Amino acid sequence: MATIGDVAREAGVSRSTASYALSGKRRISEEVRQRVLAAAEALAYTPNAGARALATAQTKVLGLLAQFHEDEFAPAMMQYILGVTNTARDLGYDTLLVTEADGVRALRRVTDSRMVDGVVLMNIAHDDARLPILRAAPQPGALVGLPGDCSGLDVFDLDFEEAGRLMVDHLHRLGHRELILVSQPEHVVERGGAYVWRLRDAALERARQRGVVLHAVYGESRQPAVGRLLNHLLDIHPEATGLLINNEAAAAALPSVTHARGLRVPEDLSVIGRYSAEFAATFSLPYSHIESAPDRLGAMAVRHLVRRVESQAAHEEPFVVRFISPELASPGSTAPPLPR
Amino acid sequence: MATIGDVAREAGVSRSTASYALSGKRRISEEVRQRVLAAAEALAYTPNAGARALATAQTKVLGLLAQFHEDEFAPAMMQYILGVTNTARDLGYDTLLVTEADGVRALRRVTDSRMVDGVVLMNIAHDDARLPILRAAPQPGALVGLPGDCSGLDVFDLDFEEAGRLMVDHLHRLGHRELILVSQPEHVVERGGAYVWRLRDAALERARQRGVVLHAVYGESRQPAVGRLLNHLLDIHPEATGLLINNEAAAAALPSVTHARGLRVPEDLSVIGRYSAEFAATFSLPYSHIESAPDRLGAMAVRHLVRRVESQAAHEEPFVVRFISPELASPGSTAPPLPR
DNA sequence: CACATCTGTCGAACCGGTTCGAAACTTTGG
DNA sequence: CCAAAGTTTCGAACCGGTTCGACAGATGTG
């Protein structure tokens, strides 16, 4: 494999001249520059990433730290990952995907060894053990998900509170007065998945204000448990005319449940989910839903991260906590409740 | 951040002694070794990955090159990725996930710049443009998926031919004499997705041998097209008593179709799919299926790759093409056909 | 007691880039 | 025609590790 020394020799110049000719960081006469470029081309020269990283203290790699819990819904993760890798590449960065179970060790390893210029953290827990490490790390970081303490961090998330309010308001406006909210399983909350209670508590609050009855329950993450649960809920709340779903597995399972019960959506039951358009297409879910925009979130986090990595000025800027506003998409599964 | 020079100074030894004390590649007196270890601990020393890569010509990173086509079924990909990243980590490697649309450029970049010690290629096309690059690269590679020409490559895939035969044999043995096979959409084949015709052709051949009528058709990758197609197929082949599915989207859409038509599985229709257990659980599919074992395939590819990377001997070994034998899992959706 | 051997440590070179300061060569102006 | 200024290129140092050969001191042998 050709080194810059080989290129320099081939072009008949010194290594430094070759370097400057290729990087353009100093004026090099047009004639010499062309010779160097031709030599590089002829030798198929590509800079050695390790050597460059050592010299410039930049790796042009971002770390993406994800954690996969057995009981979580893996397909949804893919969209976040693609949002991150594609955006990173557009900005000239590659992505080191770390899925190690021990997130603290993983983060320490990639930052301490300087394998990455910055990191994106996913699956943020309310009291995430990785955050102290990140705050102490020399590289900047960006979170996708809201922790309890955002100090010293750039944070990006869907506005789950607003999502909860939006769901309730929309159905209240249509005339619904009794709703069911199916959240993620309880252990997701125990693990610190704050978005679950953020949406739920805001929805409950808004329901109270509007005089709407809202039954909020934890869901399940697997079949057949989640199907059983949905049936049970519809059994014990026969007066409920609307269903709010903050749980991918429950959304995916709902069509067969309504079908089996002979329920028409939206005539007999209005439904609003919270998931991505991609997810809706994959599972062919016909419900109105709050777009959770995983690709946009991943892209935002990376763009901010790269700005902080590259610009000395941005490095000093105050930290941001930015929420994507929830939007109600294709509202085809909600309607006024039928008079009883 | 502490360098090995800092550690050496702290311990009162030379840099080389510090290096040997930490790596154990030469005898160092116990007393000095302890001093160095203590100094490293005190300074929270972690080797700089770039410097080490430069010195050892090893990055301890593997490349994972995946390609995402708009019309493909993304959720299934996640299992392969996790199989690769987790196995890699167990063996001491991190994973660079590259999802760039231009796979050739991506592969060239990561290999030429020596960012990785080896690469795993996914989404292999029959005539994959990346393969010449890989064969010429200094790093070894492993494919997950079977290309037309395996020469000079380590290849790992499910035995799709055997899967096709297994499906036909199983239903033939139960007494079925007319079957439908729904494959991936035609454009997947056009793009070079050989596994589609490998399974189909083997199934057709075996059906011919057994005197079974097999209607093989291309499927669709999205709702509502795939649901329409399934209905249409059941309409025009009323005598068919078994359905073979080599198409994730079709498998996911089938329950609602059979339900709507009032078909009981397996009494009225026996069904065998080809997908992973993880996929089955996610979509709560109750069908007998051939396990496609994405995590095992990913793990196998990585283990072989790492062996080739690390062992001089393995580097010289002949290339392997290894197929995972298909296994029929939870055969609850097949039964003898009802007498008509 | 001289000499060979073994052990533990050090210095220097190397990996392949980047970058700074200075040297060599041109051009300009008095 | 010479000095000053500007342009272009070079040499050397540095980034942070690893590794080879050599050296010093301790140990063993005849």
XYZ file of C-alpha atoms (C1' of nucleotides) in Angstrom:
740
model
C 0.000 0.000 0.000
C 1.333 3.393 -1.016
C 2.341 5.923 1.628
C 2.771 9.632 1.227
C 6.508 8.975 1.021
C 5.937 6.849 -2.071
C 3.840 9.584 -3.620
C 6.517 12.172 -2.857
C 9.256 10.048 -4.392
C 7.162 9.328 -7.470
C 6.510 13.047 -7.908
C 10.097 13.966 -7.109
C 9.284 16.194 -4.141
C 9.586 16.058 -0.357
C 6.958 14.450 1.854
C 5.844 17.793 3.196
C 5.336 19.195 -0.281
C 3.272 16.189 -1.199
C 1.202 16.642 1.927
C 0.568 20.311 1.190
C -0.214 19.638 -2.434
C -2.839 17.111 -1.411
C -4.352 19.084 1.441
C -4.128 22.535 -0.151
C -3.100 24.071 3.155
C -0.253 25.974 1.538
C 0.343 27.355 -1.925
C 2.120 24.866 -4.142
C 3.002 25.732 -7.745
C 0.449 24.441 -10.180
C 3.004 22.314 -11.977
C 4.218 20.497 -8.867
C 0.684 20.133 -7.586
C -0.328 18.332 -10.759
C 2.674 16.045 -10.520
C 1.772 15.103 -6.954
C -1.873 14.543 -7.813
C -0.888 12.363 -10.744
C 1.486 10.345 -8.566
C -1.195 9.867 -5.920
C -3.619 8.750 -8.585
C -1.126 6.384 -10.163
C -0.266 4.744 -6.849
C -3.899 4.693 -5.696
C -2.779 6.538 -2.594
C -5.152 6.722 0.365
C -3.996 8.256 3.629
C -3.607 5.821 6.501
C -6.428 6.589 8.914
C -4.447 5.722 12.018
C -1.484 7.868 11.078
C -3.733 10.790 10.233
C -5.639 10.386 13.467
C -2.381 10.428 15.380
C -1.110 13.535 13.631
C -4.316 15.555 13.614
C -5.964 14.257 16.773
C -9.102 13.650 14.720
C -10.452 10.275 13.733
C -13.418 11.294 11.589
C -15.388 8.610 13.363
C -18.381 9.046 15.646
C -19.427 6.538 18.270
C -23.024 5.372 18.381
C -23.776 3.766 21.715
C -26.954 1.768 21.773
C -28.195 -0.680 24.327
C -30.442 -3.574 23.449
C -32.579 -5.001 26.153
C -33.990 -8.457 25.540
C -37.517 -7.304 26.032
C -37.337 -4.281 23.815
C -38.663 -3.821 20.374
C -35.588 -4.008 18.176
C -37.052 -3.081 14.791
C -37.770 0.467 15.927
C -34.086 0.981 16.696
C -32.999 0.498 13.106
C -34.466 3.830 12.043
C -32.479 5.748 14.624
C -29.309 4.000 13.595
C -29.820 4.760 9.934
C -30.552 8.392 10.728
C -27.238 8.597 12.518
C -25.025 6.676 10.101
C -26.354 8.351 6.986
C -26.116 11.850 8.372
C -22.659 11.192 9.733
C -21.468 9.988 6.365
C -22.889 13.054 4.650
C -20.785 15.139 6.992
C -17.654 13.101 6.377
C -17.767 10.792 9.386
C -17.963 7.051 9.805
C -19.849 5.441 12.637
C -18.658 2.985 15.241
C -21.700 1.068 16.404
C -21.308 -0.202 19.945
C -24.035 -2.447 21.288
C -22.191 -3.767 24.303
C -24.417 -4.543 27.245
C -22.120 -2.679 29.622
C -22.653 0.830 28.299
C -20.368 2.466 30.825
C -17.397 0.343 29.884
C -18.148 0.790 26.204
C -18.294 4.557 26.457
C -15.110 4.669 28.477
C -13.305 2.497 25.998
C -14.167 4.464 22.875
C -13.576 7.868 24.418
C -10.436 7.107 26.415
C -8.747 5.389 23.502
C -9.708 8.281 21.275
C -11.284 6.070 18.662
C -13.999 8.652 18.087
C -14.341 12.411 17.781
C -17.732 12.416 19.466
C -20.494 10.107 20.600
C -24.233 9.745 20.204
C -25.949 8.016 23.099
C -29.238 6.248 22.602
C -31.648 4.473 24.962
C -31.156 7.113 27.585
C -32.306 6.214 31.067
C -33.600 8.813 33.500
C -30.567 8.274 35.678
C -28.159 7.054 33.040
C -24.850 5.801 34.418
C -23.044 6.770 31.215
C -23.664 10.473 31.621
C -20.963 11.201 34.216
C -18.465 9.475 31.941
C -19.627 11.502 28.985
C -19.430 14.786 30.854
C -15.852 14.017 31.860
C -14.824 12.841 28.403
C -12.686 15.050 26.172
C -15.042 14.483 23.230
C -18.450 16.098 22.923
C -21.586 13.988 22.957
C -25.239 14.150 22.004
C -28.132 12.282 23.537
C -31.161 10.938 21.762
C -33.569 10.800 24.656
C -34.114 12.933 27.741
C -32.314 12.129 31.002
C -33.203 13.500 34.414
C -30.241 15.841 34.484
C -29.322 17.489 31.186
C -26.576 19.732 32.522
C -23.524 19.824 30.346
C -25.139 17.831 27.553
C -26.797 18.322 24.185
C -30.116 16.545 24.251
C -32.584 15.727 21.487
C -35.924 14.094 21.932
C -39.509 14.035 20.874
C -41.681 16.251 23.051
C -43.506 13.399 24.705
C -45.453 15.687 27.032
C -46.847 17.559 24.094
C -47.532 14.259 22.352
C -49.648 13.152 25.295
C -51.581 16.406 25.313
C -52.063 16.301 21.570
C -53.545 12.824 21.701
C -56.009 13.770 24.429
C -56.944 17.107 22.877
C -57.561 15.602 19.478
C -59.962 12.989 20.756
C -61.596 15.370 23.210
C -62.311 17.765 20.398
C -63.993 14.986 18.456
C -66.275 14.376 21.400
C -64.649 11.446 23.166
C -64.997 11.405 26.945
C -63.431 8.110 27.988
C -60.068 6.904 26.753
C -57.502 4.179 27.370
C -53.762 4.769 27.239
C -51.509 1.758 26.752
C -47.906 2.505 27.674
C -44.752 0.452 27.537
C -44.317 -2.425 29.975
C -43.573 -1.535 33.549
C -39.977 -2.723 33.413
C -39.180 -0.162 30.740
C -40.175 2.461 33.271
C -38.219 0.773 36.017
C -35.190 0.840 33.806
C -35.589 4.598 33.563
C -37.473 5.034 30.302
C -38.689 8.502 31.164
C -40.565 9.056 27.920
C -43.186 6.610 29.141
C -44.241 8.642 32.136
C -43.631 11.940 30.426
C -46.304 11.155 27.865
C -48.578 9.498 30.383
C -48.474 12.168 33.050
C -49.045 14.966 30.549
C -51.959 13.060 29.043
C -53.474 12.442 32.476
C -53.108 16.094 33.406
C -54.701 17.267 30.191
C -57.514 14.737 30.512
C -58.268 16.024 33.982
C -58.403 19.585 32.682
C -60.769 18.592 29.886
C -62.972 16.424 32.018
C -62.017 13.298 30.148
C -61.690 9.904 31.833
C -58.318 8.376 30.985
C -57.372 4.852 31.977
C -53.586 4.649 31.864
C -52.003 1.206 32.035
C -48.676 -0.446 31.449
C -48.540 -2.671 28.400
C -46.631 -5.746 27.388
C -43.863 -6.057 24.836
C -44.658 -9.455 23.341
C -47.354 -11.538 21.890
C -49.505 -13.182 23.001
C -49.420 -11.194 26.243
C -50.017 -7.872 24.575
C -53.025 -9.152 22.610
C -54.544 -10.588 25.751
C -54.018 -7.300 27.517
C -55.731 -5.293 24.787
C -58.720 -7.600 24.851
C -58.896 -7.374 28.604
C -58.793 -3.594 28.516
C -61.579 -3.380 25.966
C -63.568 -5.805 28.111
C -63.302 -3.898 31.355
C -63.757 -0.433 29.824
C -66.703 -0.904 27.496
C -67.499 2.809 27.627
C -64.110 3.859 26.298
C -64.295 5.122 22.729
C -60.664 6.000 22.156
C -57.361 4.195 22.470
C -53.975 5.875 22.856
C -50.931 3.714 22.241
C -47.413 4.504 23.348
C -46.107 0.995 22.762
C -44.978 -0.368 19.429
C -45.798 -3.976 20.177
C -49.339 -3.048 21.175
C -49.815 -1.014 18.023
C -48.606 -3.900 15.914
C -50.957 -6.293 17.662
C -54.063 -4.120 17.592
C -55.376 -4.867 14.087
C -55.904 -8.542 14.800
C -57.554 -7.717 18.121
C -60.075 -5.270 16.690
C -60.696 -7.634 13.841
C -61.384 -10.536 16.150
C -63.776 -8.462 18.251
C -65.557 -7.143 15.202
C -64.682 -3.582 16.113
C -64.563 -1.037 13.316
C -61.907 1.661 13.440
C -62.691 4.508 13.696
C -66.465 4.040 13.922
C -66.433 1.913 17.069
C -63.025 2.849 18.336
C -60.755 5.796 17.588
C -57.047 5.013 17.748
C -53.941 7.187 17.974
C -50.503 5.650 18.181
C -47.053 7.048 18.738
C -44.580 5.575 16.275
C -42.750 6.389 13.091
C -44.107 6.463 9.564
C -41.601 3.776 8.680
C -42.917 1.606 11.444
C -46.483 2.201 10.281
C -45.592 1.139 6.756
C -43.727 -1.944 7.906
C -46.584 -3.202 10.025
C -49.215 -1.738 7.722
C -50.851 0.076 10.590
C -53.794 2.175 9.458
C -53.900 4.364 12.545
C -53.524 8.048 13.072
C -50.259 8.465 14.868
C -47.853 10.893 16.360
C -44.751 10.765 14.243
C -41.767 9.916 16.427
C -39.330 10.799 13.634
C -36.373 8.629 14.626
C -34.393 9.471 11.503
C -34.851 13.203 12.065
C -33.809 12.898 15.689
C -30.727 10.902 14.814
C -29.831 13.378 12.089
C -30.291 16.371 14.385
C -28.121 14.867 17.070
C -25.336 14.151 14.604
C -25.440 17.580 13.000
C -25.146 19.257 16.370
C -22.444 16.904 17.461
C -20.378 17.505 14.356
C -20.700 21.260 14.739
C -19.345 20.987 18.245
C -16.561 18.684 17.133
C -15.419 20.876 14.287
C -15.895 24.438 15.334
C -13.888 25.920 18.130
C -16.644 28.499 18.567
C -19.387 25.884 18.733
C -17.345 24.089 21.328
C -17.954 26.962 23.710
C -21.622 27.441 22.942
C -24.178 26.728 25.629
C -25.674 23.256 25.673
C -29.033 22.744 24.072
C -32.037 20.622 24.938
C -34.147 20.432 21.831
C -37.526 18.811 21.409
C -39.119 17.820 18.158
C -42.749 18.917 18.120
C -45.071 15.977 17.750
C -47.274 16.019 14.689
C -50.406 14.065 14.085
C -50.089 12.124 10.841
C -52.747 10.658 8.521
C -55.592 11.031 10.967
C -57.725 8.339 9.378
C -58.433 6.263 12.436
C -60.202 8.825 14.553
C -63.798 10.030 14.326
C -66.476 11.312 16.648
C -67.777 8.543 18.890
C -71.053 6.928 17.900
C -74.010 7.920 20.036
C -74.817 5.069 22.382
C -4.962 12.509 28.631
C -2.051 10.420 29.812
C 0.371 8.901 27.320
C 2.729 6.020 27.846
C 5.461 8.618 28.331
C 3.592 9.994 31.316
C 3.228 6.535 32.758
C 6.939 5.853 32.253
C 7.936 9.086 33.956
C 5.564 8.460 36.853
C 7.036 4.991 37.309
C 10.584 6.214 36.807
C 11.350 3.975 33.834
C 11.791 4.335 30.085
C 8.904 4.296 27.644
C 9.887 0.925 26.274
C 9.999 -0.611 29.723
C 6.555 0.766 30.430
C 5.303 -0.691 27.180
C 6.747 -4.118 27.933
C 5.450 -4.062 31.472
C 1.953 -3.387 30.196
C 1.991 -5.794 27.279
C 3.967 -8.569 28.942
C 5.920 -9.214 25.771
C 9.220 -9.279 27.628
C 10.184 -10.190 31.143
C 10.139 -7.198 33.443
C 11.072 -7.533 37.111
C 8.064 -7.880 39.314
C 8.901 -4.752 41.275
C 9.135 -2.509 38.211
C 6.079 -4.092 36.673
C 4.031 -3.215 39.731
C 5.289 0.367 39.663
C 4.265 0.724 36.024
C 0.868 -0.833 36.605
C 0.283 1.470 39.544
C 1.309 4.505 37.509
C -0.987 3.504 34.653
C -3.813 3.039 37.103
C -3.142 6.354 38.815
C -3.069 8.274 35.553
C -6.050 6.362 34.109
C -3.872 5.502 31.155
C -5.533 4.125 28.021
C -3.494 3.529 24.876
C -4.258 5.837 21.998
C -6.019 3.711 19.378
C -4.586 5.624 16.429
C -1.026 5.387 17.650
C -1.367 1.717 18.390
C -2.931 1.072 15.002
C -0.042 2.866 13.356
C 2.560 0.926 15.261
C 0.989 -2.520 15.095
C -0.858 -2.268 11.773
C -3.958 -3.509 13.574
C -7.015 -1.452 14.381
C -9.103 -3.975 16.292
C -12.064 -2.749 14.303
C -14.134 -4.694 11.797
C -16.160 -3.090 9.037
C -19.788 -4.068 8.587
C -21.007 -3.051 5.159
C -24.744 -3.093 4.761
C -26.887 -1.648 2.049
C -30.417 -0.468 2.630
C -32.733 -0.393 -0.294
C -35.831 1.726 0.078
C -38.093 -1.150 -0.723
C -36.513 -3.650 1.584
C -37.658 -4.844 4.897
C -35.403 -3.074 7.376
C -36.459 -4.727 10.649
C -34.988 -8.061 9.579
C -31.566 -6.453 9.175
C -31.225 -5.555 12.830
C -30.727 -9.172 13.876
C -27.809 -9.638 11.518
C -26.195 -6.469 12.777
C -26.518 -7.469 16.404
C -25.102 -10.884 15.639
C -22.061 -9.220 14.145
C -21.459 -6.459 16.691
C -21.918 -8.667 19.719
C -19.695 -11.448 18.447
C -17.058 -8.967 17.344
C -16.994 -7.389 20.774
C -16.662 -10.764 22.454
C -13.570 -11.335 20.351
C -12.109 -7.921 21.173
C -13.204 -5.979 18.120
C -15.360 -2.921 17.592
C -17.566 -2.539 14.578
C -17.698 0.230 12.019
C -21.175 0.220 10.556
C -21.249 1.581 7.020
C -24.640 2.008 5.400
C -23.576 4.179 2.510
C -25.618 3.686 -0.642
C -22.483 3.426 -2.750
C -21.133 0.168 -1.395
C -18.117 0.095 -3.666
C -16.887 3.477 -2.535
C -17.578 2.587 1.075
C -15.617 -0.630 0.906
C -12.739 1.034 -0.847
C -12.620 3.787 1.721
C -12.526 1.608 4.812
C -10.048 -0.893 3.397
C -7.684 1.514 1.644
C -7.463 3.801 4.643
C -6.847 0.786 6.861
C -9.589 1.739 9.280
C -10.493 -1.926 9.707
C -8.751 -5.268 10.073
C -11.453 -7.076 8.133
C -14.924 -6.622 6.706
C -18.263 -8.363 6.772
C -20.393 -7.776 3.694
C -24.155 -8.090 3.859
C -26.908 -7.852 1.243
C -24.847 -9.777 -1.247
C -25.988 -9.558 -4.850
C -25.438 -12.390 -7.325
C -23.015 -10.212 -9.246
C -21.903 -7.942 -6.429
C -19.723 -5.045 -7.554
C -17.955 -4.977 -4.190
C -16.426 -8.404 -4.530
C -13.556 -7.487 -6.883
C -12.617 -4.732 -4.453
C -12.728 -7.120 -1.536
C -10.608 -9.720 -3.296
C -7.978 -7.105 -4.029
C -8.056 -5.631 -0.519
C -5.247 -6.374 1.932
C -7.760 -7.259 4.655
C -9.767 -10.481 4.716
C -13.526 -10.405 4.378
C -16.566 -12.547 5.013
C -19.871 -12.544 3.184
C -23.280 -13.096 4.663
C -25.110 -14.231 1.553
C -24.117 -16.238 -1.498
C -22.772 -14.510 -4.614
C -22.486 -16.059 -8.052
C -18.736 -16.412 -7.796
C -17.361 -17.371 -4.390
C -13.736 -17.728 -5.427
C -11.320 -16.178 -2.989
C -13.995 -15.477 -0.410
C -15.406 -16.857 2.814
C -19.141 -17.177 2.405
C -21.887 -17.895 4.923
C -25.528 -18.315 4.152
C -28.644 -20.256 4.871
C -29.029 -23.241 2.558
C -31.967 -21.812 0.654
C -32.111 -24.725 -1.770
C -32.508 -27.143 1.079
C -35.059 -24.794 2.638
C -37.145 -24.933 -0.535
C -36.971 -28.718 -0.632
C -37.794 -28.990 3.051
C -40.920 -26.894 2.656
C -42.186 -28.967 -0.252
C -41.297 -32.290 1.319
C -42.951 -31.450 4.591
C -46.265 -30.571 2.990
C -46.072 -33.387 0.469
C -45.627 -35.854 3.288
C -48.742 -34.482 4.946
C -50.685 -35.153 1.780
C -50.762 -31.769 0.067
C -50.699 -31.850 -3.720
C -51.095 -28.192 -4.733
C -49.059 -25.382 -3.193
C -48.384 -21.684 -3.643
C -44.948 -20.134 -3.123
C -44.793 -16.386 -2.525
C -41.280 -15.030 -3.060
C -39.799 -11.590 -2.698
C -40.793 -8.877 -5.184
C -39.325 -9.121 -8.636
C -37.001 -6.159 -8.186
C -35.204 -7.937 -5.369
C -34.356 -10.617 -7.910
C -33.377 -8.063 -10.514
C -31.033 -6.543 -7.996
C -29.359 -9.918 -7.693
C -30.993 -11.365 -4.595
C -30.021 -14.929 -5.484
C -31.581 -16.493 -2.403
C -34.985 -15.845 -3.945
C -34.465 -18.054 -6.969
C -32.299 -20.526 -5.095
C -35.214 -21.390 -2.826
C -37.768 -21.191 -5.611
C -35.954 -23.306 -8.168
C -35.124 -25.997 -5.655
C -38.744 -26.036 -4.496
C -40.023 -26.281 -8.065
C -37.639 -29.104 -8.840
C -38.618 -31.050 -5.759
C -42.323 -30.443 -6.419
C -41.888 -31.854 -9.908
C -40.184 -34.939 -8.511
C -42.967 -35.463 -6.005
C -45.784 -34.794 -8.422
C -46.891 -31.711 -6.524
C -48.299 -28.651 -8.294
C -46.405 -25.555 -7.183
C -47.465 -22.058 -8.199
C -44.413 -19.818 -7.720
C -44.998 -16.067 -7.844
C -43.163 -12.868 -6.989
C -44.577 -11.022 -4.020
C -44.760 -7.418 -2.923
C -42.861 -5.711 -0.127
C -45.515 -3.349 1.194
C -49.044 -3.104 2.314
C -51.629 -2.844 0.940
C -50.185 -4.401 -2.233
C -49.018 -7.561 -0.523
C -52.404 -8.180 1.124
C -54.155 -7.737 -2.207
C -51.760 -10.153 -3.813
C -52.339 -12.840 -1.200
C -56.094 -12.540 -1.632
C -55.747 -12.724 -5.366
C -53.596 -15.858 -5.162
C -56.050 -17.631 -2.893
C -58.829 -16.636 -5.295
C -57.242 -18.007 -8.442
C -55.867 -21.183 -6.852
C -58.808 -22.460 -4.836
C -57.436 -25.999 -4.908
C -54.162 -25.066 -3.249
C -53.963 -26.309 0.325
C -50.522 -25.069 1.303
C -48.728 -21.746 1.237
C -44.947 -21.289 1.254
C -43.662 -17.822 2.090
C -40.185 -16.532 1.355
C -41.093 -12.903 1.931
C -41.202 -11.220 5.315
C -43.798 -8.638 4.386
C -46.151 -11.317 3.074
C -45.706 -13.358 6.234
C -46.495 -10.323 8.357
C -49.596 -9.564 6.304
C -50.987 -13.086 6.168
C -52.829 -13.279 9.501
C -55.215 -10.476 8.632
C -55.825 -11.970 5.182
C -56.716 -15.436 6.433
C -58.814 -13.909 9.148
C -60.755 -11.781 6.695
C -61.388 -14.745 4.432
C -62.465 -16.926 7.302
C -59.692 -19.398 6.623
C -58.463 -21.507 9.475
C -54.772 -22.324 9.707
C -53.851 -25.155 9.454
C -57.233 -26.781 8.874
C -58.047 -24.914 5.670
C -54.564 -23.804 4.757
C -51.152 -25.033 5.838
C -48.490 -22.372 6.012
C -44.685 -22.474 6.154
C -42.632 -19.291 6.234
C -38.931 -18.573 6.054
C -37.904 -16.041 8.662
C -36.211 -15.793 12.040
C -37.634 -16.670 15.427
C -37.084 -13.072 16.449
C -39.124 -11.913 13.502
C -41.866 -14.373 14.354
C -42.050 -13.090 17.895
C -42.064 -9.461 16.837
C -44.920 -9.919 14.417
C -46.545 -12.633 16.491
C -46.657 -14.998 13.547
C -48.091 -18.384 14.473
C -46.702 -20.217 11.457
C -44.335 -23.084 11.087
C -41.210 -21.585 9.646
C -37.727 -22.272 8.474
C -35.393 -20.508 10.855
C -33.141 -18.118 8.957
C -30.888 -17.618 11.983
C -29.515 -14.145 11.225
C -27.687 -13.860 14.509
C -25.978 -17.222 14.047
C -24.949 -16.322 10.524
C -23.542 -12.991 11.620
C -21.687 -14.643 14.469
C -20.249 -17.359 12.227
C -19.015 -14.848 9.701
C -17.293 -12.798 12.374
C -15.647 -15.750 14.062
C -14.190 -16.932 10.794
C -13.121 -13.457 9.853
C -11.334 -12.919 13.134
C -9.532 -16.212 12.837
C -8.243 -15.175 9.456
C -7.260 -11.762 10.735
C -5.362 -13.030 13.726
C -3.717 -16.243 12.736
C -1.017 -16.348 10.163
C -1.880 -19.991 9.561
C -5.560 -19.273 9.079
C -4.606 -16.604 6.624
C -3.364 -19.289 4.280
C -6.231 -21.702 4.751
C -8.523 -22.437 1.839
C -11.647 -20.354 1.575
C -14.887 -21.781 2.863
C -18.470 -21.622 1.673
C -20.595 -22.672 4.573
C -24.334 -23.161 4.656
C -26.512 -23.291 7.720
C -28.929 -26.175 7.457
C -32.510 -24.993 7.525
C -34.616 -26.283 10.357
C -38.348 -26.358 10.583
C -39.459 -24.670 13.788
C -42.682 -24.928 15.793
C -44.605 -26.737 13.097
C -48.021 -25.723 14.365
C -49.462 -24.299 11.187
C -49.347 -27.373 8.998
C -51.683 -30.347 8.909
C -52.994 -32.831 6.403
C -55.378 -31.165 3.949
C -59.089 -31.614 4.571
C -60.813 -34.008 2.243
C -62.775 -32.014 -0.313
C 39.455 -14.745 39.514
C 38.540 -14.280 34.651
C 35.115 -15.163 31.437
C 30.653 -16.667 29.606
C 25.662 -16.399 30.367
C 21.522 -14.624 31.778
C 18.299 -10.903 33.258
C 16.332 -6.530 33.215
C 16.318 -2.036 31.277
C 17.258 1.566 28.009
C 17.864 4.210 23.637
C 16.723 4.661 19.097
C 14.164 3.713 15.125
C 9.893 3.062 13.037
C 4.784 3.229 11.721
C 2.596 7.368 8.189
C 0.867 11.203 8.384
C 0.937 16.958 9.498
C 3.019 21.324 10.330
C 6.412 24.867 11.542
C 10.403 27.485 10.467
C 13.848 28.288 7.370
C 16.293 27.851 3.027
C 16.471 28.519 -1.900
C 15.017 30.712 -5.694
C 12.271 34.603 -8.266
C 10.626 38.781 -8.865
C 10.310 43.660 -7.937
C 11.960 48.325 -7.171
C 15.361 51.885 -6.242
C 23.070 45.691 -10.128
C 21.929 44.896 -5.459
C 18.736 44.673 -1.643
C 14.076 43.748 -0.255
C 10.036 41.201 -0.753
C 7.566 37.381 -2.231
C 7.057 32.620 -3.708
C 7.935 27.808 -3.509
C 10.018 23.887 -1.522
C 12.529 21.327 1.970
C 14.089 19.352 6.485
C 13.015 18.258 10.934
C 10.063 17.577 14.692
C 6.007 15.706 16.444
C 1.735 12.776 17.362
C 1.867 7.991 20.817
C 2.551 3.854 20.569
C 5.817 -0.870 19.576
C 10.007 -3.369 18.995
C 14.841 -4.459 18.028
C 19.528 -4.461 19.420
C 22.667 -3.307 22.839
C 24.303 -2.398 27.390
C 24.908 -2.894 32.424
C 24.869 -5.618 36.263
C 24.073 -9.993 38.445
C 24.835 -14.833 38.383
C 27.155 -19.022 37.204
C 31.200 -21.842 35.655
C 35.990 -23.657 35.087
